[in-house]
Coordinates of C-alpha atoms in Angstrom, one line a residue:
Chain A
X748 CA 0.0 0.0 0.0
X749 CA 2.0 2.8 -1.1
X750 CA -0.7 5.1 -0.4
X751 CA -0.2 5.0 3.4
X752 CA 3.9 5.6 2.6
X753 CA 3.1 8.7 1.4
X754 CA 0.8 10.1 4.2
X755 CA 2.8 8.8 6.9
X756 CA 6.2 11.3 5.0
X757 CA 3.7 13.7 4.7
X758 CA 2.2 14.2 8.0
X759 CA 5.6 13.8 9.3
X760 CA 6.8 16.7 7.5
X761 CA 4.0 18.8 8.0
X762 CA 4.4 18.4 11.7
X763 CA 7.9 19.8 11.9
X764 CA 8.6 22.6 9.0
X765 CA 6.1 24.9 7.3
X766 CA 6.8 25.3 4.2
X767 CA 4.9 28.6 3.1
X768 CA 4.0 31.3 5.4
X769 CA 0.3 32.1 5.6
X770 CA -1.8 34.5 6.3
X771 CA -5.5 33.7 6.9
X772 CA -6.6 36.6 8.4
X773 CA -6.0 40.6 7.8
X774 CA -3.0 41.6 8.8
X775 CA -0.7 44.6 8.3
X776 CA 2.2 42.2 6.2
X777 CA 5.8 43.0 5.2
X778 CA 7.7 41.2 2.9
X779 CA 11.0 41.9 4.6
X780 CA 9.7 39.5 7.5
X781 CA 10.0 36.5 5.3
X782 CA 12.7 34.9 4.0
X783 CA 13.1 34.4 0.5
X784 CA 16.0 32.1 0.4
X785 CA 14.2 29.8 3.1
X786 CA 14.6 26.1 2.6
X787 CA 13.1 24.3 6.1
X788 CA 16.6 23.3 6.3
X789 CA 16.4 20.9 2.9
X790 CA 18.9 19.7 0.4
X791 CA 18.0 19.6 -3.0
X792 CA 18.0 15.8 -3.6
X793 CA 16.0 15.4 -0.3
X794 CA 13.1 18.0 -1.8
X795 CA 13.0 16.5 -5.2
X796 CA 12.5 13.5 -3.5
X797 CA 9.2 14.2 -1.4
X798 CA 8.2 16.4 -4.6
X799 CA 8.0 13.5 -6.5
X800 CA 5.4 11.9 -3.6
X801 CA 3.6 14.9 -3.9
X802 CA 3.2 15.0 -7.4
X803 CA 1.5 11.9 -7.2
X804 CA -0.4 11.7 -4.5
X805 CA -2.0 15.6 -6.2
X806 CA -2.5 13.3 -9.3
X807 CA -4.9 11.2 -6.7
X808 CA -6.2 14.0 -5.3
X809 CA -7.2 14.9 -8.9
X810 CA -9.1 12.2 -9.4
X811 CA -11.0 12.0 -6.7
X812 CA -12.2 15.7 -7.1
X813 CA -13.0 15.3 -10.8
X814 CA -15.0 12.3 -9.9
X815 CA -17.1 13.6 -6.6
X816 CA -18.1 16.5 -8.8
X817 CA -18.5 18.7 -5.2
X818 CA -15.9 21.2 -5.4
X819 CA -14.1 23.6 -7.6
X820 CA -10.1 24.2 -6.7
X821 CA -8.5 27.8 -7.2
X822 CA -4.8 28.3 -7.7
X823 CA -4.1 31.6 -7.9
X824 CA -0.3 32.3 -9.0
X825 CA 1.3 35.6 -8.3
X826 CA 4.7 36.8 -7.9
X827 CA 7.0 39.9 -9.3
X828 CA 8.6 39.2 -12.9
X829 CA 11.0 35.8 -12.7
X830 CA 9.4 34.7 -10.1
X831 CA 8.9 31.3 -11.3
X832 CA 5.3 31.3 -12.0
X833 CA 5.6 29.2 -15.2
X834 CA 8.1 27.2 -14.1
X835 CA 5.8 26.0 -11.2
X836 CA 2.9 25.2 -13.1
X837 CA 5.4 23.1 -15.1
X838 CA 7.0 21.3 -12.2
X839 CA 4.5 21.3 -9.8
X840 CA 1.6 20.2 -12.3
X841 CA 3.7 17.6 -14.4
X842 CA 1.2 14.6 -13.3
X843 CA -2.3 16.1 -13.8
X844 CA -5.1 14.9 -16.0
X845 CA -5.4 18.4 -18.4
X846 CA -8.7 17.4 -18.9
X847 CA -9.3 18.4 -15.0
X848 CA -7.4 21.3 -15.6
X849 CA -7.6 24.6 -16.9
X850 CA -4.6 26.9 -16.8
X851 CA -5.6 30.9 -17.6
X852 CA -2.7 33.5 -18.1
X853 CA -4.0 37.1 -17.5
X854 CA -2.3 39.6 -19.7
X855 CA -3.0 43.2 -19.9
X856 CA -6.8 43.8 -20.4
X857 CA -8.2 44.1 -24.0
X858 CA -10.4 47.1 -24.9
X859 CA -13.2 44.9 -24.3
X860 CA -12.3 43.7 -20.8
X861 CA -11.7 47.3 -19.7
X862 CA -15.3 48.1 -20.6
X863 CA -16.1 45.8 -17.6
X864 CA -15.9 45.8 -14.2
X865 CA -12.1 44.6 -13.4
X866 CA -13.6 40.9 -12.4
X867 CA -15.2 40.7 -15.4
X868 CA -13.0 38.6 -17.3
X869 CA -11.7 37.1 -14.4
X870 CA -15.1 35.4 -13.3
X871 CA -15.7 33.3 -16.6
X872 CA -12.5 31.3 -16.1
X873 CA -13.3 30.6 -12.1
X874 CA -13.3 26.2 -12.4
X875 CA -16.3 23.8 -13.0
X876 CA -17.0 21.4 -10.3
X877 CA -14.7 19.0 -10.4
X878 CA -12.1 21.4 -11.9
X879 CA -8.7 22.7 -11.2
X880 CA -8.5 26.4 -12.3
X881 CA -4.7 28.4 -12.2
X882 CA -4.3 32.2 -12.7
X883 CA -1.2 32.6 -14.0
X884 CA -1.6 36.3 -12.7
X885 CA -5.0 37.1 -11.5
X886 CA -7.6 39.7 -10.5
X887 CA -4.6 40.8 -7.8
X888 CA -3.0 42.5 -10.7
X889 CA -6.0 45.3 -10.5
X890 CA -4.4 46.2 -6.7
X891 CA -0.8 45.7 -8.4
X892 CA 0.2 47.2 -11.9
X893 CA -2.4 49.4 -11.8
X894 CA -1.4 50.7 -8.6
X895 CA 2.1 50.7 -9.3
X896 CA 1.7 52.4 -12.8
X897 CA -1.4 55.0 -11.8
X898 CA -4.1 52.8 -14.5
X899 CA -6.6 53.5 -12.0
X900 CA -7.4 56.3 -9.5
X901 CA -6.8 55.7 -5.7
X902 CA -10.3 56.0 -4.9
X903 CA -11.2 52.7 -7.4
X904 CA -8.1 50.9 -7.0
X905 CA -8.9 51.2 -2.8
X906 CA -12.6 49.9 -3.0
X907 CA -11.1 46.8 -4.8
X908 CA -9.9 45.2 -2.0
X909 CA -13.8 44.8 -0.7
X910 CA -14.7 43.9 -3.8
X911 CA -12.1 41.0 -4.0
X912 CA -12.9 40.0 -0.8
X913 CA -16.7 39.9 -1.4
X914 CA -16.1 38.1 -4.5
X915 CA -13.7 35.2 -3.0
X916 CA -16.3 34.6 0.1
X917 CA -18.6 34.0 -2.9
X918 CA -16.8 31.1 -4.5
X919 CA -15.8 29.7 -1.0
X920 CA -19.8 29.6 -0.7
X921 CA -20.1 27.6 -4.0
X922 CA -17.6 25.6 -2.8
X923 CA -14.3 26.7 -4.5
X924 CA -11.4 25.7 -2.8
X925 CA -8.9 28.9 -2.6
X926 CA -5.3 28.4 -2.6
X927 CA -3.3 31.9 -3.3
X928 CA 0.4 31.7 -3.9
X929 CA 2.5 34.6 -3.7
X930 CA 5.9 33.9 -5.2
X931 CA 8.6 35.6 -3.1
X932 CA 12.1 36.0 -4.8
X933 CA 14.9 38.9 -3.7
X934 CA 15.6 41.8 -6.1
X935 CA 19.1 40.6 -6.8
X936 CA 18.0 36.8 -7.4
X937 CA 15.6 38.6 -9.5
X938 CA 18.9 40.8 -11.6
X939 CA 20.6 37.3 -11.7
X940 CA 17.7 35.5 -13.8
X941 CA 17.3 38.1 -15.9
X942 CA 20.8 38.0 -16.8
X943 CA 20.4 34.3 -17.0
X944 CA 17.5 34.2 -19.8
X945 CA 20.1 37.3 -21.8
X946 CA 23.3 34.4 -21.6
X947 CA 21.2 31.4 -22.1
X948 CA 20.2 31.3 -26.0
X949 CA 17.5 28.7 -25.4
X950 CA 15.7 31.3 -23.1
X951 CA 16.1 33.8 -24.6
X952 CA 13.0 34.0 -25.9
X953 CA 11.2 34.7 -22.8
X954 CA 13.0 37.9 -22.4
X955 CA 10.8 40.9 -22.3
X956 CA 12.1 44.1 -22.1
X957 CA 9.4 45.3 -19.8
X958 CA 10.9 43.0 -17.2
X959 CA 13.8 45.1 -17.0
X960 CA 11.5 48.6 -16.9
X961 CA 9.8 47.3 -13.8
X962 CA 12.5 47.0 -11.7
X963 CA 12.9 51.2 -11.2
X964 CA 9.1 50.5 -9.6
X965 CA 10.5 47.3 -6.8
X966 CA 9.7 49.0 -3.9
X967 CA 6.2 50.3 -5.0
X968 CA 5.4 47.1 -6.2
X969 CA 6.5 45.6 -2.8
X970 CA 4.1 48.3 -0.9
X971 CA 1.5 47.0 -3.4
X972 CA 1.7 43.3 -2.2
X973 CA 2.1 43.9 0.9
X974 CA -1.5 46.2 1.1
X975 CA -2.8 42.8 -1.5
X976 CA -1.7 40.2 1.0
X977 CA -2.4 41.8 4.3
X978 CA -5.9 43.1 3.1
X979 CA -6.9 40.1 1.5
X980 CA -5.9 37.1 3.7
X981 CA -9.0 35.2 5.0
X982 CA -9.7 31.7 6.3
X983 CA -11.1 30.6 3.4
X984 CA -9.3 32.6 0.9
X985 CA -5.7 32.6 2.7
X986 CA -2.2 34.0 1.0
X987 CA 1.1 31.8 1.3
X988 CA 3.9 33.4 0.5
X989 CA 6.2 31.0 -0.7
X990 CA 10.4 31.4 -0.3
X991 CA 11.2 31.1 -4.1
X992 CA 15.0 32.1 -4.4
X993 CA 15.7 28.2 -4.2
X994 CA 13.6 27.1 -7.4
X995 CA 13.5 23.5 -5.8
X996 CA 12.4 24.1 -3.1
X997 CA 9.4 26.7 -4.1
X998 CA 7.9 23.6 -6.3
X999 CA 8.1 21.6 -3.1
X1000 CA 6.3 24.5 -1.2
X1001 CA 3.7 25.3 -3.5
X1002 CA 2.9 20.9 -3.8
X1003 CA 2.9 20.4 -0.1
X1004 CA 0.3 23.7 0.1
X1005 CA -1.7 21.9 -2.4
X1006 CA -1.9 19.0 -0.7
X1007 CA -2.2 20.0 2.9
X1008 CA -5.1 22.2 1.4
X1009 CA -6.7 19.3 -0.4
X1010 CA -5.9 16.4 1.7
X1011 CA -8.8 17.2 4.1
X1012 CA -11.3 16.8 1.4
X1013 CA -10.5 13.1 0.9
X1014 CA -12.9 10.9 2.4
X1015 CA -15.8 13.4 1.4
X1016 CA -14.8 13.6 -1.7
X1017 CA -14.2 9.1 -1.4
X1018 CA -18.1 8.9 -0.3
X1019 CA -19.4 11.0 -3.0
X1020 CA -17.6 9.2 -6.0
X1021 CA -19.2 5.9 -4.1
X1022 CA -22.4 7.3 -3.7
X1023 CA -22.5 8.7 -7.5
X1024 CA -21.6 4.9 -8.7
X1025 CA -24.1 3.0 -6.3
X1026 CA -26.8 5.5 -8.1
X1027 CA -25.3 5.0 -11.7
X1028 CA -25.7 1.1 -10.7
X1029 CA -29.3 1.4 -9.3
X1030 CA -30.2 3.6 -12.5
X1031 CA -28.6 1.1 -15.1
X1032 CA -30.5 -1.9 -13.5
X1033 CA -33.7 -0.7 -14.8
X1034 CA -32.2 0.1 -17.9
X1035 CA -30.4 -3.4 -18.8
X1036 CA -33.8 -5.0 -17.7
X1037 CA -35.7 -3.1 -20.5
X1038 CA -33.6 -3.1 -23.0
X1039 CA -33.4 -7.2 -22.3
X1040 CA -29.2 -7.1 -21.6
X1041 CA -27.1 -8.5 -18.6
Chain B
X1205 CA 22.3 13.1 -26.4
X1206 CA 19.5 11.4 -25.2
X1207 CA 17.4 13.7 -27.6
X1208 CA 19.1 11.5 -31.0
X1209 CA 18.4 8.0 -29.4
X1210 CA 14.9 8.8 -29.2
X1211 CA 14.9 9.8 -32.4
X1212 CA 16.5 6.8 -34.0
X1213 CA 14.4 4.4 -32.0
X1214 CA 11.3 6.7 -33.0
X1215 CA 12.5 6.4 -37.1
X1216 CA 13.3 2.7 -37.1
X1217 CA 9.7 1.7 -35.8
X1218 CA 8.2 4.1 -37.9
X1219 CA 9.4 3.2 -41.3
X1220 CA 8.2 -0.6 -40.7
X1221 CA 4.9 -0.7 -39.1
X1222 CA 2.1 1.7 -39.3
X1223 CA 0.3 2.4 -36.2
X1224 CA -2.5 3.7 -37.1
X1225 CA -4.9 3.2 -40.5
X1226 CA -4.8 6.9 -41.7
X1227 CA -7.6 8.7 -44.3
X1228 CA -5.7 11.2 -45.5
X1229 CA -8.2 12.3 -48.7
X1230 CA -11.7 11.6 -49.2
X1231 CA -13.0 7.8 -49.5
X1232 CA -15.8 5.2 -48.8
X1233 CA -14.7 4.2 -45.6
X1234 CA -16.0 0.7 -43.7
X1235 CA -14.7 0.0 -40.3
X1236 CA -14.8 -3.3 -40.6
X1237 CA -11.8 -3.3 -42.9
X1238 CA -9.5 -1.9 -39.8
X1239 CA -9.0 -4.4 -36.7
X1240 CA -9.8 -3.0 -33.2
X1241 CA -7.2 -5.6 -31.7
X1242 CA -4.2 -5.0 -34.1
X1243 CA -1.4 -3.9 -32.2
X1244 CA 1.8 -4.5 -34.8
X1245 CA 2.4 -7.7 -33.1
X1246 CA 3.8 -5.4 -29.7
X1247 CA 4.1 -6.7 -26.4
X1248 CA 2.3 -4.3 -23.8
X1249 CA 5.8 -4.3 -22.2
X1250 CA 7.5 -3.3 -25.2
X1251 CA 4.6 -0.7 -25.7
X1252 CA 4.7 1.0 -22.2
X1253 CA 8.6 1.8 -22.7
X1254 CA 8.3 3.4 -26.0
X1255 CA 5.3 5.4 -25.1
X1256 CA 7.8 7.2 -22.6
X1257 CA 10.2 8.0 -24.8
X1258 CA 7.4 9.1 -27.0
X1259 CA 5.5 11.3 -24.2
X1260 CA 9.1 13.2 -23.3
X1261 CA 9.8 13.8 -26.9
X1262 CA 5.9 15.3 -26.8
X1263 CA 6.8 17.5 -23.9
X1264 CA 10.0 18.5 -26.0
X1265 CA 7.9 19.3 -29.1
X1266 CA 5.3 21.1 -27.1
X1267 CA 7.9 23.7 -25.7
X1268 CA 9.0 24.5 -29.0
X1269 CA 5.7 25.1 -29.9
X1270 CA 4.7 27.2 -27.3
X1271 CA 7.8 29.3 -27.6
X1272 CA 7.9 29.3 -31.5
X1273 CA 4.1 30.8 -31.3
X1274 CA 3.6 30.0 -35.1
X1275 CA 1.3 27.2 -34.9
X1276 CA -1.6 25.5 -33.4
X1277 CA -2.5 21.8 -32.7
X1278 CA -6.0 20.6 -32.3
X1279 CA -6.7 16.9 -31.6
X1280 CA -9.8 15.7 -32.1
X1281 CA -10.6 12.8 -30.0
X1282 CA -13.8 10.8 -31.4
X1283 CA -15.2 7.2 -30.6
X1284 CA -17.4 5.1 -29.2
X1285 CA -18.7 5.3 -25.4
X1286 CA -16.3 3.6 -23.3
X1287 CA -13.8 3.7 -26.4
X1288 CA -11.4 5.7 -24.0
X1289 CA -11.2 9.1 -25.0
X1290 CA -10.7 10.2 -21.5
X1291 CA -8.1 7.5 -20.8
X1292 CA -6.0 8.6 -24.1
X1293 CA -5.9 12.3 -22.6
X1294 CA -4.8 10.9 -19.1
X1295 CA -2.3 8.4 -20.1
X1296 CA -0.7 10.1 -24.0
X1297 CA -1.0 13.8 -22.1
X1298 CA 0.8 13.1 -18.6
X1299 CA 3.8 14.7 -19.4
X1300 CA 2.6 18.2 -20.8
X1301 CA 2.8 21.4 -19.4
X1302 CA -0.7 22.5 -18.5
X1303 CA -0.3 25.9 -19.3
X1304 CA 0.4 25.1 -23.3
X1305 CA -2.6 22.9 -23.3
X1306 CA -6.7 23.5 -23.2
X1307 CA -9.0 20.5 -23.0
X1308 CA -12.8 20.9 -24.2
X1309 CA -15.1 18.5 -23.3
X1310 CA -18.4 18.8 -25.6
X1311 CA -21.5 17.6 -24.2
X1312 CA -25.3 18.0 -25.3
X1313 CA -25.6 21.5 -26.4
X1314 CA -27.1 24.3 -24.5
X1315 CA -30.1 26.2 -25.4
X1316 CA -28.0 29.0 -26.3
X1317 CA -25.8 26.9 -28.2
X1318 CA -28.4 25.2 -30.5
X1319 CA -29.7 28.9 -31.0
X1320 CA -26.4 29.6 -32.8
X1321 CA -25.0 27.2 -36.2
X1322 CA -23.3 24.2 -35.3
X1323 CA -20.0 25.4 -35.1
X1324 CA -20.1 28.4 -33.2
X1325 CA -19.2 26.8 -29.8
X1326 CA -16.6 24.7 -31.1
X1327 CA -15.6 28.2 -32.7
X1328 CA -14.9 29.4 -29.7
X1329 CA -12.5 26.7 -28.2
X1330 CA -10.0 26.5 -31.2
X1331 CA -6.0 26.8 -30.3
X1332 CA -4.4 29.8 -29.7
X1333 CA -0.7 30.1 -31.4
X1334 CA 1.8 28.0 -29.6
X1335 CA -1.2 25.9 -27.5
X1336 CA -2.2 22.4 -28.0
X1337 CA -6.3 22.4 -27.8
X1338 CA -7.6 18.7 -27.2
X1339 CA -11.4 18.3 -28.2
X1340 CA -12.6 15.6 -26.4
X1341 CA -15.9 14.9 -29.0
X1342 CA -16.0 17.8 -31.0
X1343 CA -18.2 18.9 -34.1
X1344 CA -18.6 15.4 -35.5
X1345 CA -21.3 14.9 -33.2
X1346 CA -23.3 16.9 -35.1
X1347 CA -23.0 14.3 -37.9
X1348 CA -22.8 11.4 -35.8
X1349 CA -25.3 11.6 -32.3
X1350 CA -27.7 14.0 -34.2
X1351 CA -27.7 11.9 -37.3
X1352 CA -28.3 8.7 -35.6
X1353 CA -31.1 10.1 -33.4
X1354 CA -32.3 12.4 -35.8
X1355 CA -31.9 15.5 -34.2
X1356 CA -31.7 17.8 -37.1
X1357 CA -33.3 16.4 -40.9
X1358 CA -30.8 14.6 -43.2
X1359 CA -30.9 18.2 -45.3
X1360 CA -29.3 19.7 -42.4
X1361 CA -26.6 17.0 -41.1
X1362 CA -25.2 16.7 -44.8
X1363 CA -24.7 19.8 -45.3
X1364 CA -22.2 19.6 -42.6
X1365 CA -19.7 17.9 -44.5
X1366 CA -18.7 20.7 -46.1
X1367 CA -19.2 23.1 -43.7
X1368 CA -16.4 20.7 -41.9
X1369 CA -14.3 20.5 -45.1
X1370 CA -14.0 24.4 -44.9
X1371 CA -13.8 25.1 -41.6
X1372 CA -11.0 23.0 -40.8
X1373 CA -9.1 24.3 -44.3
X1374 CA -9.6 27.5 -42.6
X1375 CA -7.9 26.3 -39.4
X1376 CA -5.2 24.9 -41.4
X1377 CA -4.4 28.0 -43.8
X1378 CA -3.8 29.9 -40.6
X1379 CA -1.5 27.5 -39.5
X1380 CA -3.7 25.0 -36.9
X1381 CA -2.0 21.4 -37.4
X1382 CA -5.3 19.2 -36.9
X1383 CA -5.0 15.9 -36.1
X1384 CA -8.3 13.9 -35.4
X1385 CA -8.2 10.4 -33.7
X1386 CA -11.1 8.0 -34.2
X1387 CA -10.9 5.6 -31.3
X1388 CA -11.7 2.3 -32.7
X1389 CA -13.1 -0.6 -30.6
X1390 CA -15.8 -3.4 -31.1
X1391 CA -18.6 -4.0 -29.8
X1392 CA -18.0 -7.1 -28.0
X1393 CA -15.0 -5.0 -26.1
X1394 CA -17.5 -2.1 -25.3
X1395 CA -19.8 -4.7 -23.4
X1396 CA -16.7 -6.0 -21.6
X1397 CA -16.0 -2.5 -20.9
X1398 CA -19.5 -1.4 -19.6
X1399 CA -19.8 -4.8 -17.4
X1400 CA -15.7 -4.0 -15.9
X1401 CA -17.2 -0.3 -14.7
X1402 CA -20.2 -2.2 -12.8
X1403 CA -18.0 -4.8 -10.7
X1404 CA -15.7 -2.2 -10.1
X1405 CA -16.5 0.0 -7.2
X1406 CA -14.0 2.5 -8.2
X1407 CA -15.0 2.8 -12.0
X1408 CA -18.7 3.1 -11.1
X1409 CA -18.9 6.6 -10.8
X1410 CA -18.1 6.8 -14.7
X1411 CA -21.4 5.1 -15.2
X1412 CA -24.5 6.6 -17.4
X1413 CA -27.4 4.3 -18.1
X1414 CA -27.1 6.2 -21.8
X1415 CA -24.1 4.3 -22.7
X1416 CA -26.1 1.1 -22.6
X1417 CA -29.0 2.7 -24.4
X1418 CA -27.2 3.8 -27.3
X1419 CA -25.7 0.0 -27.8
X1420 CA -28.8 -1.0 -29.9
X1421 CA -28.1 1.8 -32.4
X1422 CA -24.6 0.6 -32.8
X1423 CA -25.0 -0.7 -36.3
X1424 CA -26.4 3.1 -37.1
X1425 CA -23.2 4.6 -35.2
X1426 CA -21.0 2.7 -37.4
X1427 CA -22.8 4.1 -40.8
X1428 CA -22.4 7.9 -39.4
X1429 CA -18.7 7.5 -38.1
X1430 CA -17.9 5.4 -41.9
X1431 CA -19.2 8.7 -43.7
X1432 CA -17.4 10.9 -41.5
X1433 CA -14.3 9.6 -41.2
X1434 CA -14.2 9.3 -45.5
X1435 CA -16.1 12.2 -46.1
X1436 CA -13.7 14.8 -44.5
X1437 CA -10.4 13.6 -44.6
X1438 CA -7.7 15.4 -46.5
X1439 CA -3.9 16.1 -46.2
X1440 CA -4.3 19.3 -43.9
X1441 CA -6.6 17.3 -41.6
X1442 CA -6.4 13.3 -42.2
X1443 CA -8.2 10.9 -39.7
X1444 CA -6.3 8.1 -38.0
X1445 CA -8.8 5.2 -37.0
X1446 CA -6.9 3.8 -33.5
X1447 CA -6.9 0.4 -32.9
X1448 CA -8.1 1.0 -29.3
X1449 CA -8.9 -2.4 -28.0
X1450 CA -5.8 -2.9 -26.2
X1451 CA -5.8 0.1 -24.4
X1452 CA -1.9 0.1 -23.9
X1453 CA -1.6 -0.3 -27.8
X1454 CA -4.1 2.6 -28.2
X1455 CA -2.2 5.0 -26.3
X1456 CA 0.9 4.2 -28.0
X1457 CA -0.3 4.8 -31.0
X1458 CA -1.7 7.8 -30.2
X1459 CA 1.3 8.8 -29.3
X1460 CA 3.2 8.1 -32.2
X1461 CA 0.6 9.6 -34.4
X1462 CA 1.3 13.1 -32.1
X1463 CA 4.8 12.7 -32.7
X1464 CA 5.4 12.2 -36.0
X1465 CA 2.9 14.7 -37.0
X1466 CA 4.7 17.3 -35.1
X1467 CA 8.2 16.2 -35.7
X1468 CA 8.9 18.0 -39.2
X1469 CA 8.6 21.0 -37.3
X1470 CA 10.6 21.2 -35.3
X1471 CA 13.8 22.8 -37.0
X1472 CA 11.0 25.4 -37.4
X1473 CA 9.8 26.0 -34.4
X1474 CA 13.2 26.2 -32.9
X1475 CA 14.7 29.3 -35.8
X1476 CA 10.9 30.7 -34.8
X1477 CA 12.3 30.8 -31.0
X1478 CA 15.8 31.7 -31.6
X1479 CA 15.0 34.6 -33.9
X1480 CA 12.3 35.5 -30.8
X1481 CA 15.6 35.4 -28.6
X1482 CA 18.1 37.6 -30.7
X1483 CA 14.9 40.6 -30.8
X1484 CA 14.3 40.6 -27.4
X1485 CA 18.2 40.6 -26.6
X1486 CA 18.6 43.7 -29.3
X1487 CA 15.5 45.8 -28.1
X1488 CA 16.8 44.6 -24.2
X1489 CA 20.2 46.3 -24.9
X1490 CA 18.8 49.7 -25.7
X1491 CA 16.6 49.7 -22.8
X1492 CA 19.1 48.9 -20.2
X1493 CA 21.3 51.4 -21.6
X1494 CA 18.5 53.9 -21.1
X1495 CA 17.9 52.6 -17.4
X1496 CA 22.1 52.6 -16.6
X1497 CA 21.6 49.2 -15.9
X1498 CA 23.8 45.7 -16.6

C-alpha cells in the first residue's frame, strides 16, 4: 500500500517545518519579514524527492475531485517578474489529468475587458465542479500594476480590495477551494535571472524588455503586495507566500500547500464518487432489464 | 544526447509498421476493414517503454511550440462510449505542461448553443498560437449523435460535410495542425467495458445508463462514423482510426501519431524561438542602456 507511505512522510513533515508562510486573516504584512532564500533546512535531492510523492499523491487528489463533482479548486499564482510562475505550473503540475485542468494567463486587459468591471474577465474562467482552475496572474494584478503604474485612481483601486474580498467569500460559498500563492524571490536573485535568460540562448525568448523597466518600480510594487496580501488574507481565501530564491524548493512548497489544502477533502470527496456509482448502478439496472441485456 | 536516441528508435519503428490506419483524402470508408485488436504484433511491455520516450519527446515538441508561437494543434478525439477518450488524454497527455494545453469537453448542447450554427461553440475553443487544444468529442457529433437520433433532418446533417471540409481548411491556412483520432473498438470490447465499470467500485462513478441505451443503435453509429471519417479527410486534416482495444496499444499509437505529425517542425519551431531570442536581446540592450543598468 503505497498510499499509506506517502501520508505517513507527509504528516511527518507537516508536523515539523512549514513550508509557506500564511496568512489567513487581515493583517498589516511586510515582505522583509520572510525569507526568501528559506529552505526548512532541505537539500535539493532530499526535496525533489518528497516532490515527486507529492506529485503523485496531487494526481490522486485529482481524481478524486474530478469524480465527486462537489468542489471547484482555485490556484491563484502571483509573484513579481522571474518569479517562477511558469516554471511551477510546469513542475509542480507535471502529473495532472489536463482534462481536469484549466490553466488561464491574464495579460494586460483588451479594450473589451476594460469596458467591464475589473472581475469581469476574471469570473468566466473561475473552475467547473470538479475542476482545477490556475491564474497565472489574477484579479490581484488590479491592486498591483495598476497601482504601481497610476491605471486606476486611488479612490477605485482602494474599493477593490472589498470587492475581492466579497467576490472570494462567494466562491468559497459555491464551494471553491482557494489556494493563493504569492511567489517571493529577492531583487538581486531577480537581476541574476534576468541576466540568465540574456546568456542562455535557449531562453532567450522569454525575455521581455518590460521585465527590466519594472524594476525602477520594486519598492512600490512591494508596498503594493504587501497592502494585497495583508488586506486580502482570509480563512477561506488565505495567501502563502512561498520562499522562491531556491527554485527546488518553491515547487516543493507550492505541492505540499496543495496537498495539505486538499488532503482534508478526501474521504468526502471518497463517499461522493461511491455514492455517485451506487446510483449510476441502481439507474442502469432498470435500464439493462428493458432493453433485455445482462 | 539522449534527444538522437529517441529519435532513432522513433524512425526505425516508424518506417516498418504503421500504427495507425490513416484517411488522408476523401473515400468510402468501412470500419470493418480496420482491426480493433491489431497492435503491430507489440508486447504491452515493449509498448509502455516506447510510449515514454514518445511522451518526453511530446513534452520536447510542445515547448517548441509554445515558444515558437507559429502554430496551433487541435486533436480531435472521437469514438465510441467507453472507447477511452478520456483515458487517451490521461495516459498520452501526462507529461505536458498544463499551461500550453486546453482541453474541451463537448456535451449536449445548450439552449443557447443550439440557438447559434453548429460550429459556433466549437468556434470558440480553437488553439491559440503555440497551444495544443484537445477536443474531447467535438463537431462530429453533429454528424454522428444528431444523425443517428435524428436530431436535425438529413438536409441539415449533410450539409455539414462541407461546412467541416472548410472550416477545418480555414484552421489549417492559418496555421492550426489538426489531427483527429477515431478511437476504434468493437462491440464485444465495449460490453466488456460497460460490465468492468459495474463490478468495479471504483470505476462506477463513470457510469451513465445512456451508454447502454445507445448500444442497440450501434450498427447506425458505425454508418455515421464510416461517412465521417471518408467524407472529411484530406492532407491538412487526415483521420487516423486507433486500434483501441488494447488500451496500452491505443495509447501508444496515439502517441506516435502526435509525434510524427509534429516532428517536421521542429527545426521550425526552434529558428521561430531563436530569432524570438536575438529581438528581445537587441531591443533589451537599448533599454538597459537607457535605465544605466547591466
Amino acid at each position: 500500500m503505497p498510499g499509506a507511505g506517502i501520508l505517513i512522510l507527509f504528516a511527518r513533515r507537516k508536523k515539523t517545518v512549514p513550508y509557506t508562510y500564511k496568512l489567513d486573516h487581515p493583517q498589516k504584512a511586510r515582505l522583509s519579514d520572510y525569507d526568501p532564500d528559506y529552505h526548512a533546512g532541505m537539500r535539493k535531492e532530499e526535496a525533489e524527492e518528497e516532490l515527486a510523492y507529492l506529485r503523485d499523491e496531487l494526481a490522486d487528489l485529482q481524481e478524486l475531485l474530478y469524480g465527486a463533482g462537489t468542489h471547484s479548486v482555485l490556484i491563484v499564482l502571483q509573484g513579481r517578474d522571474t518569479s517562477g510562475k511558469d516554471g511551477t505550473i510546469k513542475h509542480v503540475m507535471a502529473n495532472i489529468n489536463p482534462q481536469g485542468c484549466q490553466v488561464t494567463s491574464f495579460k494586460a486587459p483588451t479594450p473589451d475587458e476594460l469596458a467591464h468591471d475589473f472581475l469581469w474577465r476574471i469570473h468566466r474562467h473561475t473552475p467547473a465542479k470538479g475542476m482545477i482552475g490556475i491564474f497565472n496572474r489574477s484579479h490581484y494584478e488590479d491592486v498591483l500594476v495598476v497601482r504601481v503604474h497610476r491605471l486606476a485612481p486611488e479612490s477605485v483601486w482602494k474599493k477593490r480590495f472589498d470587492h475581492i474580498d466579497d467576490f472570494e467569500r462567494m466562491l468559497a460559498d459555491h464551494n471553491t477551494i482557494l489556494i493563493k500563492l504569492c511567489l517571493h524571490i529577492s531583487k538581486n536573485e531577480q537581476k541574476e535571472r534576468l541576466l540568465a535568460r540574456e546568456e542562455d540562448p535557449a531562453k532567450a525568448w522569454k525575455l521581455a524588455a518590460g521585465d527590466w523597466q519594472e524594476r525602477p518600480y520594486w519598492d512600490a510594487y512591494t508596498e503594493a503586495y504587501e497592502d494585497a496580501l495583508g488586506r486580502c488574507a482570509s480563512l477561506q481565501a488565505p495567501w502563502h507566500i512561498v520562499p522562491a530564491n531556491h527554485k527546488w524548493f518553491r515547487n516543493l512548497a507550492v505541492a505540499h500547500t496543495l496537498v495539505e489544502t486538499l488532503q482534508p477533502y478526501r474521504q468526502e470527496w471518497q463517499s461522493a464518487l461511491d455514492e455517485t456509482g451506487r446510483k449510476a448502478l441502481a439507474e442502469l439496472r432498470g435500464v439493462k432489464a428493458r432493453l433485455g441485456e445482462g
